[in-house]
Amino acid sequence: MASPAMIESAFLSRSCAILLARRIGVGKRSRVANLRRKSTSFVSARCCASASAGPDVSPSPATTGRSKNTLGPKFSFCPVCGGPADQRVPDGEHEPRSVCTLCGFVHYQNPKMVVGCVVEHDRKILLCRRSIEPCYGLWTLPAGYMELGESAAEGAVRETQEEAHAQVEPVSLFAHLDIPLIGQSYVIFRAKFAHGVQYSPGPESLECALIEMDEIPFDKIAFSTISVALKLYIQDYKAGRFRVHSGVIDKRPGASPSDPQGFVLRDYLSS
């Protein structure tokens, strides 16, 4: 997957910096540049922390507690007017937000939706080896951030085309996995090749391969969600019945990429 969150944050940071420069004058540009660098570095650290992987999907007991996203960036300046922003709880709400002290704009941060496909053919699953960070060189399912104007299934098909040059058809919803700590929600579909078994690496992939289920290198899987989805798929395949799965992945703060102990699956449901 690419890193749309990093691109979006860099765009917002740049926009804020430009607006701020207009307010405080050209002579202050060095301070604005420092602000942009700090913001972009923070988001990069968040994205790297999100790359933990692990093959153990034994669910922990369901809980009713709510996981807070404590890693969201705090905006110091309004992305609308460039005015200074404070952290406070707006009237009638319960969460602190970045609120502009001049125009009153409230900056809401919402989870990002990631969509992808498990494409299976003759007991083999289509995997892509990443050519970008985070997790350069590790394996993943074709997946990425959903775009405006498309459905989840359409986004999953598009990402498979982009990352593996494979034309596929969705078969059914397979898994919905949330990662509250980093504000991501994964929707994974079962899919099949649409026009013959054809695939090749896209610009974000070093290589693509159909890998036997029993030979999937779980110690080299890029993301915890992908590891969980693959394990669940293999379990269902061997059981002879595919289910729809949902669960919450609790990430261990600071877990390194590919750390098999970097997460716990909780609130697991299937039907």
Tab-separated table of C-alpha atoms in Angstrom:
chain	number	residue	atom	x	y	z
A	1	MET	CA	0.000	0.000	0.000
A	2	ALA	CA	0.993	3.551	-0.515
A	3	SER	CA	0.804	6.022	2.339
A	4	PRO	CA	-2.099	8.386	1.580
A	5	ALA	CA	-2.185	9.437	5.236
A	6	MET	CA	1.379	10.733	4.946
A	7	ILE	CA	0.593	12.524	1.670
A	8	GLU	CA	-2.602	14.030	3.054
A	9	SER	CA	-0.913	15.204	6.219
A	10	ALA	CA	1.976	16.704	4.267
A	11	PHE	CA	-0.566	18.524	2.074
A	12	LEU	CA	-2.399	19.905	5.094
A	13	SER	CA	0.871	20.866	6.747
A	14	ARG	CA	1.959	22.684	3.604
A	15	SER	CA	-1.396	24.468	3.339
A	16	CYS	CA	-1.183	25.552	6.968
A	17	ALA	CA	2.383	26.727	6.442
A	18	ILE	CA	1.433	28.824	3.408
A	19	LEU	CA	-1.469	30.429	5.246
A	20	LEU	CA	0.735	31.090	8.248
A	21	ALA	CA	3.432	32.635	6.067
A	22	ARG	CA	0.894	35.079	4.660
A	23	ARG	CA	-0.065	36.127	8.176
A	24	ILE	CA	3.380	36.515	9.712
A	25	GLY	CA	5.367	37.660	6.679
A	26	VAL	CA	7.987	36.226	4.385
A	27	GLY	CA	10.744	36.845	6.923
A	28	LYS	CA	9.357	34.097	9.144
A	29	ARG	CA	9.534	31.315	6.549
A	30	SER	CA	12.213	29.395	8.409
A	31	ARG	CA	9.843	28.932	11.358
A	32	VAL	CA	7.114	27.721	8.990
A	33	ALA	CA	9.502	25.218	7.385
A	34	ASN	CA	10.386	23.853	10.810
A	35	LEU	CA	6.695	23.441	11.582
A	36	ARG	CA	6.185	21.483	8.356
A	37	ARG	CA	9.173	19.219	8.999
A	38	LYS	CA	8.029	18.415	12.533
A	39	SER	CA	4.484	17.606	11.384
A	40	THR	CA	5.632	15.377	8.504
A	41	SER	CA	8.142	13.547	10.718
A	42	PHE	CA	5.438	12.858	13.272
A	43	VAL	CA	3.103	11.358	10.670
A	44	SER	CA	5.953	9.225	9.257
A	45	ALA	CA	6.548	7.796	12.720
A	46	ARG	CA	2.851	6.991	13.006
A	47	CYS	CA	2.837	5.149	9.679
A	48	CYS	CA	5.901	3.086	10.600
A	49	ALA	CA	4.325	2.168	13.941
A	50	SER	CA	1.297	0.913	12.037
A	51	ALA	CA	3.275	-1.738	10.175
A	52	SER	CA	3.451	-4.438	12.868
A	53	ALA	CA	2.654	-7.915	11.655
A	54	GLY	CA	2.019	-11.233	13.344
A	55	PRO	CA	0.647	-14.667	12.508
A	56	ASP	CA	-0.984	-15.330	15.886
A	57	VAL	CA	-4.691	-14.515	15.603
A	58	SER	CA	-5.934	-16.199	18.753
A	59	PRO	CA	-8.653	-13.768	19.859
A	60	SER	CA	-8.660	-12.382	23.369
A	61	PRO	CA	-11.946	-12.193	25.294
A	62	ALA	CA	-14.377	-9.558	24.072
A	63	THR	CA	-14.217	-6.261	25.886
A	64	THR	CA	-16.541	-3.308	26.102
A	65	GLY	CA	-13.850	-0.683	26.577
A	66	ARG	CA	-13.200	1.856	23.853
A	67	SER	CA	-9.712	2.232	22.438
A	68	LYS	CA	-8.682	5.875	22.145
A	69	ASN	CA	-6.677	7.133	19.201
A	70	THR	CA	-3.981	8.912	21.161
A	71	LEU	CA	-1.606	9.367	18.211
A	72	GLY	CA	-3.602	11.929	16.221
A	73	PRO	CA	-1.638	15.063	15.309
A	74	LYS	CA	-2.579	18.240	17.142
A	75	PHE	CA	-2.971	21.143	14.732
A	76	SER	CA	-1.524	24.429	15.928
A	77	PHE	CA	-2.988	26.432	13.052
A	78	CYS	CA	-6.337	26.370	11.296
A	79	PRO	CA	-6.301	24.736	7.814
A	80	VAL	CA	-9.083	27.135	6.743
A	81	CYS	CA	-7.929	30.613	7.797
A	82	GLY	CA	-4.455	30.001	9.253
A	83	GLY	CA	-5.414	31.271	12.686
A	84	PRO	CA	-4.077	29.710	15.904
A	85	ALA	CA	-5.897	26.603	17.101
A	86	ASP	CA	-6.546	25.421	20.642
A	87	GLN	CA	-7.179	21.918	21.927
A	88	ARG	CA	-10.565	21.858	23.621
A	89	VAL	CA	-13.843	19.967	23.787
A	90	PRO	CA	-16.441	21.775	21.625
A	91	ASP	CA	-19.862	22.417	23.133
A	92	GLY	CA	-22.057	19.345	23.076
A	93	GLU	CA	-19.155	16.938	22.393
A	94	HIS	CA	-16.976	14.669	24.509
A	95	GLU	CA	-13.627	14.534	22.688
A	96	PRO	CA	-10.933	17.232	22.488
A	97	ARG	CA	-10.534	18.741	19.023
A	98	SER	CA	-8.339	21.313	17.324
A	99	VAL	CA	-10.553	24.436	17.280
A	100	CYS	CA	-9.615	27.675	15.522
A	101	THR	CA	-9.630	30.646	17.872
A	102	LEU	CA	-10.466	33.033	14.998
A	103	CYS	CA	-13.052	31.437	12.710
A	104	GLY	CA	-14.229	28.647	15.036
A	105	PHE	CA	-13.466	25.837	12.546
A	106	VAL	CA	-13.382	22.440	14.272
A	107	HIS	CA	-10.888	19.976	12.782
A	108	TYR	CA	-12.344	16.456	13.026
A	109	GLN	CA	-10.085	13.471	12.570
A	110	ASN	CA	-11.746	10.281	11.321
A	111	PRO	CA	-10.476	6.758	10.684
A	112	LYS	CA	-9.129	5.856	7.254
A	113	MET	CA	-10.703	2.933	5.379
A	114	VAL	CA	-8.348	0.415	3.785
A	115	VAL	CA	-9.802	-2.026	1.232
A	116	GLY	CA	-8.271	-5.089	-0.370
A	117	CYS	CA	-8.736	-8.594	-1.758
A	118	VAL	CA	-7.813	-12.153	-0.940
A	119	VAL	CA	-7.444	-13.589	-4.438
A	120	GLU	CA	-7.231	-17.389	-4.299
A	121	HIS	CA	-6.573	-19.808	-7.147
A	122	ASP	CA	-5.875	-23.558	-6.782
A	123	ARG	CA	-4.986	-23.326	-3.074
A	124	LYS	CA	-2.690	-20.405	-3.769
A	125	ILE	CA	-3.131	-16.793	-2.654
A	126	LEU	CA	-1.982	-13.745	-4.595
A	127	LEU	CA	0.564	-11.757	-2.577
A	128	CYS	CA	2.608	-8.656	-3.411
A	129	ARG	CA	6.079	-7.832	-2.088
A	130	ARG	CA	6.203	-4.154	-1.252
A	131	SER	CA	8.548	-1.785	-3.075
A	132	ILE	CA	7.770	1.153	-0.771
A	133	GLU	CA	7.972	1.985	2.904
A	134	PRO	CA	6.740	1.118	5.383
A	135	CYS	CA	7.704	-2.558	5.286
A	136	TYR	CA	9.756	-2.466	2.104
A	137	GLY	CA	10.385	-6.005	0.845
A	138	LEU	CA	7.671	-7.658	2.927
A	139	TRP	CA	4.587	-9.432	1.599
A	140	THR	CA	1.019	-8.194	1.695
A	141	LEU	CA	-2.366	-8.650	0.089
A	142	PRO	CA	-3.188	-6.101	-2.625
A	143	ALA	CA	-4.883	-3.364	-0.605
A	144	GLY	CA	-4.893	0.376	-0.071
A	145	TYR	CA	-6.871	3.409	0.970
A	146	MET	CA	-10.381	3.796	-0.393
A	147	GLU	CA	-10.896	6.806	-2.658
A	148	LEU	CA	-13.759	9.285	-2.651
A	149	GLY	CA	-16.492	8.366	-5.099
A	150	GLU	CA	-16.023	4.590	-4.998
A	151	SER	CA	-17.536	1.741	-3.009
A	152	ALA	CA	-15.447	-0.509	-0.779
A	153	ALA	CA	-15.632	-3.344	-3.329
A	154	GLU	CA	-14.683	-1.016	-6.190
A	155	GLY	CA	-11.723	0.250	-4.204
A	156	ALA	CA	-10.550	-3.286	-3.441
A	157	VAL	CA	-10.703	-4.206	-7.145
A	158	ARG	CA	-8.850	-1.015	-8.107
A	159	GLU	CA	-6.080	-1.608	-5.563
A	160	THR	CA	-5.612	-5.165	-6.845
A	161	GLN	CA	-5.289	-3.829	-10.391
A	162	GLU	CA	-2.813	-1.146	-9.313
A	163	GLU	CA	-0.587	-3.309	-7.133
A	164	ALA	CA	-0.741	-6.632	-9.005
A	165	HIS	CA	-2.036	-5.706	-12.488
A	166	ALA	CA	-4.717	-8.333	-11.885
A	167	GLN	CA	-8.335	-8.018	-12.974
A	168	VAL	CA	-10.521	-9.601	-10.319
A	169	GLU	CA	-14.174	-9.942	-9.331
A	170	PRO	CA	-15.319	-9.727	-5.709
A	171	VAL	CA	-16.959	-12.916	-4.445
A	172	SER	CA	-18.070	-11.817	-0.988
A	173	LEU	CA	-17.137	-9.754	2.017
A	174	PHE	CA	-14.566	-11.626	4.086
A	175	ALA	CA	-13.251	-9.544	6.983
A	176	HIS	CA	-13.664	-6.196	8.719
A	177	LEU	CA	-10.756	-5.415	11.046
A	178	ASP	CA	-10.351	-2.181	13.011
A	179	ILE	CA	-7.121	-0.711	14.406
A	180	PRO	CA	-8.282	2.082	16.744
A	181	LEU	CA	-4.780	3.074	17.871
A	182	ILE	CA	-3.807	4.281	14.405
A	183	GLY	CA	-7.294	5.128	13.136
A	184	GLN	CA	-7.626	2.528	10.390
A	185	SER	CA	-10.481	0.226	9.381
A	186	TYR	CA	-9.792	-2.647	6.962
A	187	VAL	CA	-12.443	-4.192	4.708
A	188	ILE	CA	-11.192	-7.318	2.941
A	189	PHE	CA	-13.068	-9.164	0.174
A	190	ARG	CA	-12.725	-12.649	-1.226
A	191	ALA	CA	-12.093	-12.340	-4.952
A	192	LYS	CA	-11.329	-14.400	-8.048
A	193	PHE	CA	-9.493	-13.725	-11.302
A	194	ALA	CA	-11.877	-12.211	-13.837
A	195	HIS	CA	-10.120	-12.880	-17.149
A	196	GLY	CA	-7.638	-15.666	-16.661
A	197	VAL	CA	-4.777	-15.942	-14.190
A	198	GLN	CA	-2.759	-12.882	-15.118
A	199	TYR	CA	-0.753	-10.690	-12.776
A	200	SER	CA	2.488	-8.723	-12.612
A	201	PRO	CA	4.008	-6.246	-10.163
A	202	GLY	CA	2.656	-2.714	-10.164
A	203	PRO	CA	4.723	0.365	-9.212
A	204	GLU	CA	4.310	-0.340	-5.480
A	205	SER	CA	5.337	-4.007	-5.743
A	206	LEU	CA	8.733	-5.633	-6.222
A	207	GLU	CA	7.071	-8.855	-7.280
A	208	CYS	CA	3.752	-10.668	-7.165
A	209	ALA	CA	3.209	-14.379	-6.688
A	210	LEU	CA	0.573	-17.018	-6.151
A	211	ILE	CA	1.803	-18.723	-2.978
A	212	GLU	CA	0.633	-22.040	-1.577
A	213	MET	CA	-1.320	-21.507	1.644
A	214	ASP	CA	1.019	-23.746	3.624
A	215	GLU	CA	4.045	-21.860	2.311
A	216	ILE	CA	3.008	-18.293	3.133
A	217	PRO	CA	5.972	-16.636	4.941
A	218	PHE	CA	4.167	-15.305	8.005
A	219	ASP	CA	7.461	-14.049	9.409
A	220	LYS	CA	7.692	-11.717	6.398
A	221	ILE	CA	4.132	-10.339	6.261
A	222	ALA	CA	3.952	-6.560	6.267
A	223	PHE	CA	0.905	-5.711	8.401
A	224	SER	CA	-0.955	-7.240	11.332
A	225	THR	CA	-4.298	-6.973	9.540
A	226	ILE	CA	-2.953	-8.889	6.545
A	227	SER	CA	-1.559	-11.606	8.767
A	228	VAL	CA	-4.881	-11.945	10.582
A	229	ALA	CA	-6.873	-12.015	7.334
A	230	LEU	CA	-4.609	-14.667	5.821
A	231	LYS	CA	-4.808	-16.890	8.900
A	232	LEU	CA	-8.591	-16.632	8.991
A	233	TYR	CA	-8.835	-17.391	5.273
A	234	ILE	CA	-6.689	-20.508	5.589
A	235	GLN	CA	-8.742	-21.691	8.573
A	236	ASP	CA	-11.970	-21.270	6.623
A	237	TYR	CA	-10.552	-22.917	3.516
A	238	LYS	CA	-9.474	-25.990	5.460
A	239	ALA	CA	-12.837	-26.107	7.244
A	240	GLY	CA	-14.642	-26.064	3.898
A	241	ARG	CA	-16.795	-23.035	4.759
A	242	PHE	CA	-16.052	-19.339	4.431
A	243	ARG	CA	-17.390	-16.999	7.085
A	244	VAL	CA	-17.469	-13.237	7.514
A	245	HIS	CA	-15.103	-12.091	10.255
A	246	SER	CA	-14.772	-8.936	12.314
A	247	GLY	CA	-12.509	-7.932	15.134
A	248	VAL	CA	-10.372	-5.247	16.719
A	249	ILE	CA	-6.595	-5.300	16.490
A	250	ASP	CA	-5.004	-3.682	19.519
A	251	LYS	CA	-1.536	-2.575	18.514
A	252	ARG	CA	1.262	-2.487	21.034
A	253	PRO	CA	2.584	1.100	20.978
A	254	GLY	CA	6.091	1.174	19.577
A	255	ALA	CA	5.931	-2.317	18.054
A	256	SER	CA	8.383	-2.653	15.188
A	257	PRO	CA	7.350	-3.731	11.672
A	258	SER	CA	6.808	-7.498	11.360
A	259	ASP	CA	6.763	-7.996	15.136
A	260	PRO	CA	4.637	-11.156	15.626
A	261	GLN	CA	3.917	-10.090	19.195
A	262	GLY	CA	2.958	-6.549	18.227
A	263	PHE	CA	-0.811	-6.906	18.491
A	264	VAL	CA	-3.768	-8.660	20.117
A	265	LEU	CA	-7.029	-9.543	18.345
A	266	ARG	CA	-10.078	-8.792	20.488
A	267	ASP	CA	-13.860	-8.506	20.148
A	268	TYR	CA	-13.712	-11.205	17.482
A	269	LEU	CA	-16.969	-12.208	15.761
A	270	SER	CA	-17.783	-14.469	12.814
A	271	SER	CA	-20.896	-15.598	10.999
